[in-house]
Short mmCIF file of C-alpha atoms in Angstrom, two decimals:
data_model
loop_
_atom_site.label_atom_id
_atom_site.label_comp_id
_atom_site.label_asym_id
_atom_site.label_seq_id
_atom_site.Cartn_x
_atom_site.Cartn_y
_atom_site.Cartn_z
CA ASP A 3 13.81 13.43 6.31
CA THR A 4 13.64 9.98 7.63
CA GLY A 5 10.43 8.80 6.01
CA VAL A 6 6.93 7.70 7.64
CA SER A 7 7.42 6.38 11.12
CA GLN A 8 4.74 4.36 13.19
CA ASN A 9 4.58 3.44 16.83
CA PRO A 10 4.61 1.01 18.33
CA ARG A 11 6.00 -1.58 15.60
CA HIS A 12 4.16 -4.37 17.60
CA LYS A 13 1.52 -4.41 20.13
CA ILE A 14 -0.07 -7.58 22.01
CA THR A 15 -3.40 -6.65 23.75
CA LYS A 16 -6.34 -8.76 25.30
CA ARG A 17 -9.53 -8.97 23.93
CA GLY A 18 -11.73 -6.05 25.00
CA GLN A 19 -8.84 -3.51 25.59
CA ASN A 20 -8.36 -0.45 23.79
CA VAL A 21 -5.23 0.22 21.74
CA THR A 22 -3.84 3.37 19.95
CA PHE A 23 -1.16 3.49 17.14
CA ARG A 24 0.52 6.70 15.95
CA CYS A 25 1.81 7.54 12.47
CA ASP A 26 4.20 10.40 11.88
CA PRO A 27 4.27 11.22 7.97
CA ILE A 28 7.01 12.63 5.85
CA SER A 29 7.05 16.50 7.08
CA GLU A 30 5.87 18.20 3.86
CA HIS A 31 3.04 15.69 3.07
CA ASN A 32 -0.47 16.86 3.48
CA ARG A 33 -2.20 13.60 2.93
CA LEU A 34 -2.21 10.62 5.45
CA TYR A 35 -3.75 7.24 4.71
CA TRP A 36 -4.44 4.18 7.15
CA TYR A 37 -4.52 0.98 5.56
CA ARG A 38 -5.06 -2.64 7.33
CA GLN A 39 -3.16 -5.84 6.00
CA THR A 40 -4.09 -9.29 7.13
CA LEU A 41 -1.86 -12.31 6.49
CA GLY A 42 -1.53 -13.19 2.81
CA GLN A 43 -3.35 -10.28 1.79
CA GLY A 44 -2.83 -6.94 0.10
CA PRO A 45 -3.40 -3.74 2.05
CA GLU A 46 -6.82 -2.61 2.61
CA PHE A 47 -7.83 1.08 2.67
CA LEU A 48 -9.24 2.15 6.09
CA THR A 49 -9.25 6.04 5.91
CA TYR A 50 -7.44 9.16 4.66
CA PHE A 51 -6.74 12.73 5.79
CA GLN A 52 -5.92 15.91 3.89
CA ASN A 53 -4.39 18.14 6.47
CA GLU A 54 -6.54 17.80 9.48
CA ALA A 55 -9.69 16.86 7.58
CA GLN A 56 -10.86 13.20 7.27
CA LEU A 57 -11.91 12.87 3.82
CA GLU A 58 -12.95 9.12 3.43
CA LYS A 59 -13.66 6.29 5.52
CA SER A 60 -14.07 2.62 4.58
CA ARG A 61 -16.79 0.55 5.54
CA LEU A 62 -14.12 -1.64 7.27
CA LEU A 63 -13.54 1.21 9.73
CA SER A 64 -16.43 0.27 12.46
CA ASP A 65 -17.68 2.52 15.27
CA ARG A 66 -14.83 0.90 17.11
CA PHE A 67 -12.30 2.46 14.91
CA SER A 68 -11.55 6.25 15.18
CA ALA A 69 -8.70 8.06 13.45
CA GLU A 70 -7.67 11.63 14.18
CA ARG A 71 -4.84 14.03 12.70
CA PRO A 72 -5.61 17.10 14.85
CA LYS A 73 -2.90 19.42 13.55
CA GLY A 74 -2.50 18.17 10.24
CA SER A 75 0.80 16.48 11.36
CA PHE A 76 0.59 13.04 12.97
CA SER A 77 -2.37 10.76 13.21
CA THR A 78 -3.73 8.26 15.82
CA LEU A 79 -5.75 5.52 15.09
CA GLU A 80 -7.72 3.99 18.19
CA ILE A 81 -9.34 0.71 18.33
CA GLN A 82 -11.90 0.34 21.17
CA ARG A 83 -13.11 -2.85 22.62
CA THR A 84 -10.60 -5.02 20.43
CA GLU A 85 -11.66 -8.24 19.02
CA GLN A 86 -9.44 -11.04 17.70
CA GLY A 87 -10.40 -10.37 14.01
CA ASP A 88 -8.51 -7.06 14.54
CA SER A 89 -5.37 -8.97 14.43
CA ALA A 90 -3.39 -7.38 11.55
CA MET A 91 -0.57 -5.26 10.43
CA TYR A 92 -1.75 -1.56 10.34
CA LEU A 93 0.14 0.50 7.73
CA CYS A 94 0.29 4.11 7.49
CA ALA A 95 1.18 6.20 4.24
CA SER A 96 1.65 9.79 3.48
CA SER A 97 1.82 11.89 0.35
CA SER A 98 1.86 15.40 -1.08
CA THR A 99 -0.56 16.98 -3.50
CA GLN A 100 1.82 19.45 -4.71
CA GLY A 101 2.82 18.77 -8.18
CA TYR A 102 1.41 15.94 -10.14
CA GLN A 103 3.50 12.94 -8.79
CA GLU A 104 1.61 12.00 -5.90
CA THR A 105 3.01 8.85 -4.85
CA GLN A 106 1.89 7.28 -1.44
CA TYR A 107 5.12 6.34 0.87
CA PHE A 108 4.49 3.73 3.62
CA GLY A 109 5.73 3.39 7.32
CA PRO A 110 6.86 -0.11 8.70
CA GLY A 111 3.55 -0.68 9.99
CA THR A 112 2.15 -1.70 13.54
CA ARG A 113 1.52 -5.44 13.98
CA LEU A 114 -1.39 -5.91 16.44
CA LEU A 115 -2.02 -9.19 17.83
CA VAL A 116 -5.32 -9.48 20.10
CA LEU A 117 -5.44 -12.67 22.52
CA ALA B 10 -15.92 -1.13 -7.75
CA GLN B 11 -12.35 -1.22 -8.83
CA THR B 12 -10.60 -4.68 -8.30
CA VAL B 13 -7.09 -5.70 -8.96
CA THR B 14 -6.27 -9.31 -9.50
CA GLN B 15 -2.79 -11.09 -9.12
CA SER B 16 -3.09 -14.66 -10.37
CA GLN B 17 0.31 -15.72 -9.36
CA PRO B 18 0.51 -16.44 -5.45
CA GLU B 19 4.24 -17.38 -5.85
CA MET B 20 7.09 -17.18 -8.59
CA SER B 21 10.61 -18.01 -8.65
CA VAL B 22 13.37 -17.15 -10.87
CA GLN B 23 16.95 -18.10 -11.04
CA GLU B 24 19.47 -15.25 -10.19
CA ALA B 25 20.36 -13.04 -13.34
CA GLU B 26 17.38 -14.32 -15.06
CA THR B 27 14.25 -12.53 -16.08
CA VAL B 28 10.59 -12.74 -14.43
CA THR B 29 7.49 -11.46 -15.31
CA LEU B 30 4.70 -10.98 -12.84
CA SER B 31 1.07 -10.52 -13.91
CA CYS B 32 -1.67 -8.09 -13.01
CA THR B 33 -5.11 -7.27 -14.26
CA TYR B 34 -7.55 -4.79 -13.10
CA ASP B 35 -11.12 -3.71 -13.54
CA THR B 36 -12.21 -0.23 -13.81
CA SER B 37 -14.67 1.98 -15.68
CA GLU B 38 -12.34 4.99 -15.26
CA SER B 39 -10.33 6.57 -18.16
CA ASP B 40 -7.84 8.37 -15.79
CA TYR B 41 -5.92 6.43 -13.29
CA TYR B 42 -2.57 5.31 -12.10
CA LEU B 43 -1.11 2.05 -11.63
CA PHE B 44 1.69 0.90 -9.24
CA TRP B 45 4.08 -2.02 -8.53
CA TYR B 46 5.11 -2.07 -4.73
CA LYS B 47 7.67 -4.23 -3.02
CA GLN B 48 7.43 -5.65 0.54
CA PRO B 49 10.54 -7.36 1.57
CA PRO B 50 10.29 -9.56 4.72
CA SER B 51 10.89 -6.57 6.81
CA ARG B 52 7.50 -5.59 5.68
CA GLN B 53 7.93 -2.09 4.76
CA MET B 54 6.23 -1.42 1.37
CA ILE B 55 8.57 0.30 -1.31
CA LEU B 56 7.46 1.74 -4.30
CA VAL B 57 8.96 0.01 -7.42
CA ILE B 58 7.43 1.64 -10.49
CA ARG B 59 4.35 3.77 -11.46
CA GLN B 60 2.52 4.23 -14.71
CA GLU B 61 -0.17 6.81 -15.72
CA ALA B 62 -2.90 5.47 -17.76
CA TYR B 63 -2.79 8.43 -20.13
CA LYS B 64 0.74 7.49 -21.01
CA GLN B 65 1.07 4.99 -24.10
CA GLN B 66 4.71 4.63 -23.22
CA ASN B 67 5.83 1.79 -20.60
CA ALA B 68 7.66 2.93 -17.39
CA THR B 69 10.84 1.77 -16.93
CA GLU B 70 13.11 2.14 -13.70
CA ASN B 71 16.55 0.29 -14.00
CA ARG B 72 16.04 -3.35 -14.00
CA PHE B 73 12.24 -3.04 -13.77
CA SER B 74 9.82 -2.37 -16.41
CA VAL B 75 6.07 -2.55 -17.02
CA ASN B 76 3.97 -4.04 -19.94
CA PHE B 77 0.76 -1.74 -19.73
CA GLN B 78 -1.97 -2.99 -21.98
CA LYS B 79 -4.81 -0.42 -21.40
CA ALA B 80 -7.38 -2.02 -23.61
CA ALA B 81 -6.86 -5.49 -21.94
CA LYS B 82 -6.45 -3.80 -18.40
CA SER B 83 -3.31 -5.66 -17.75
CA PHE B 84 -0.13 -4.27 -16.00
CA SER B 85 2.68 -6.86 -15.81
CA LEU B 86 6.04 -6.19 -14.13
CA LYS B 87 9.42 -7.52 -15.74
CA ILE B 88 12.25 -7.98 -13.43
CA SER B 89 15.45 -8.07 -15.51
CA ASP B 90 18.94 -9.67 -14.11
CA SER B 91 17.26 -10.64 -11.08
CA GLN B 92 19.04 -10.31 -7.96
CA LEU B 93 18.79 -11.82 -4.34
CA GLY B 94 17.51 -8.68 -3.20
CA ASP B 95 14.52 -8.59 -5.32
CA ALA B 96 13.04 -11.46 -3.17
CA ALA B 97 9.86 -10.09 -1.71
CA MET B 98 5.98 -9.77 -1.92
CA TYR B 99 4.91 -7.77 -5.00
CA PHE B 100 1.76 -6.08 -4.90
CA CYS B 101 -0.26 -4.50 -7.97
CA ALA B 102 -2.05 -1.50 -7.05
CA TYR B 103 -4.60 1.03 -8.74
CA ARG B 104 -5.40 4.58 -8.04
CA THR B 105 -7.83 7.28 -9.41
CA GLY B 106 -7.12 10.90 -8.66
CA ASN B 107 -5.47 11.70 -5.31
CA GLU B 108 -7.26 8.93 -3.50
CA LYS B 109 -6.72 5.43 -1.91
CA LEU B 110 -4.88 2.61 -3.35
CA THR B 111 -6.52 -0.76 -4.16
CA PHE B 112 -4.26 -3.50 -3.86
CA GLY B 113 -4.05 -6.98 -5.31
CA THR B 114 -3.44 -10.15 -3.03
CA GLY B 115 0.38 -10.28 -3.91
CA THR B 116 2.97 -12.38 -5.53
CA ARG B 117 5.50 -13.84 -3.48
CA LEU B 118 8.84 -13.79 -5.56
CA THR B 119 11.70 -16.10 -4.59
CA ILE B 120 15.01 -15.76 -6.09
CA ILE B 121 17.14 -19.10 -6.32
CA PRO B 122 21.11 -18.51 -6.14
#
């Protein structure tokens, strides 16, 4: 088990372009979370999945953002028509609801820069 | 809404000394979990320690311990025998049930050799 992985690690794009990030959780984890972290701030929740079902979305997740977890394994986060304000680190975390110690384990993040 | 406040943007400590990072939170829930996460310069978030609100005993993990004051809604982290590898951003976080984490704004800890 290599932990949570995210790709790409860095992405530079021009305003108005679409970008897609991928997260591969720890293999036995059924919950997957997306967070956004801007410079000097703590991570802010965006959305989470239990298996393939998207259970909650933050108001931060505008209609330009969409997340999927089609087979309950990896997840993608797409941002359409990117804006400069979307520049941030996008973090993925996973956890298991088996047992009582449900701890979220984080990936290394994808740093997005919108020019 | 739940909020988490870390009032110390930066802290520094001499190597081998002890430092305490502060965290307060606001909630109307009675059952919740509190966490300290460490984010080194490489930026991967690592769990340091967790505390269940129903437990009166303070959690301890090697050199890391917490002072959990439920009535005061305070959750501080004590790092003993500080090491150079402890240098990082430290985030306090709160969670109810099996849901999202709410983070504070973080404390940047510097270790002075």
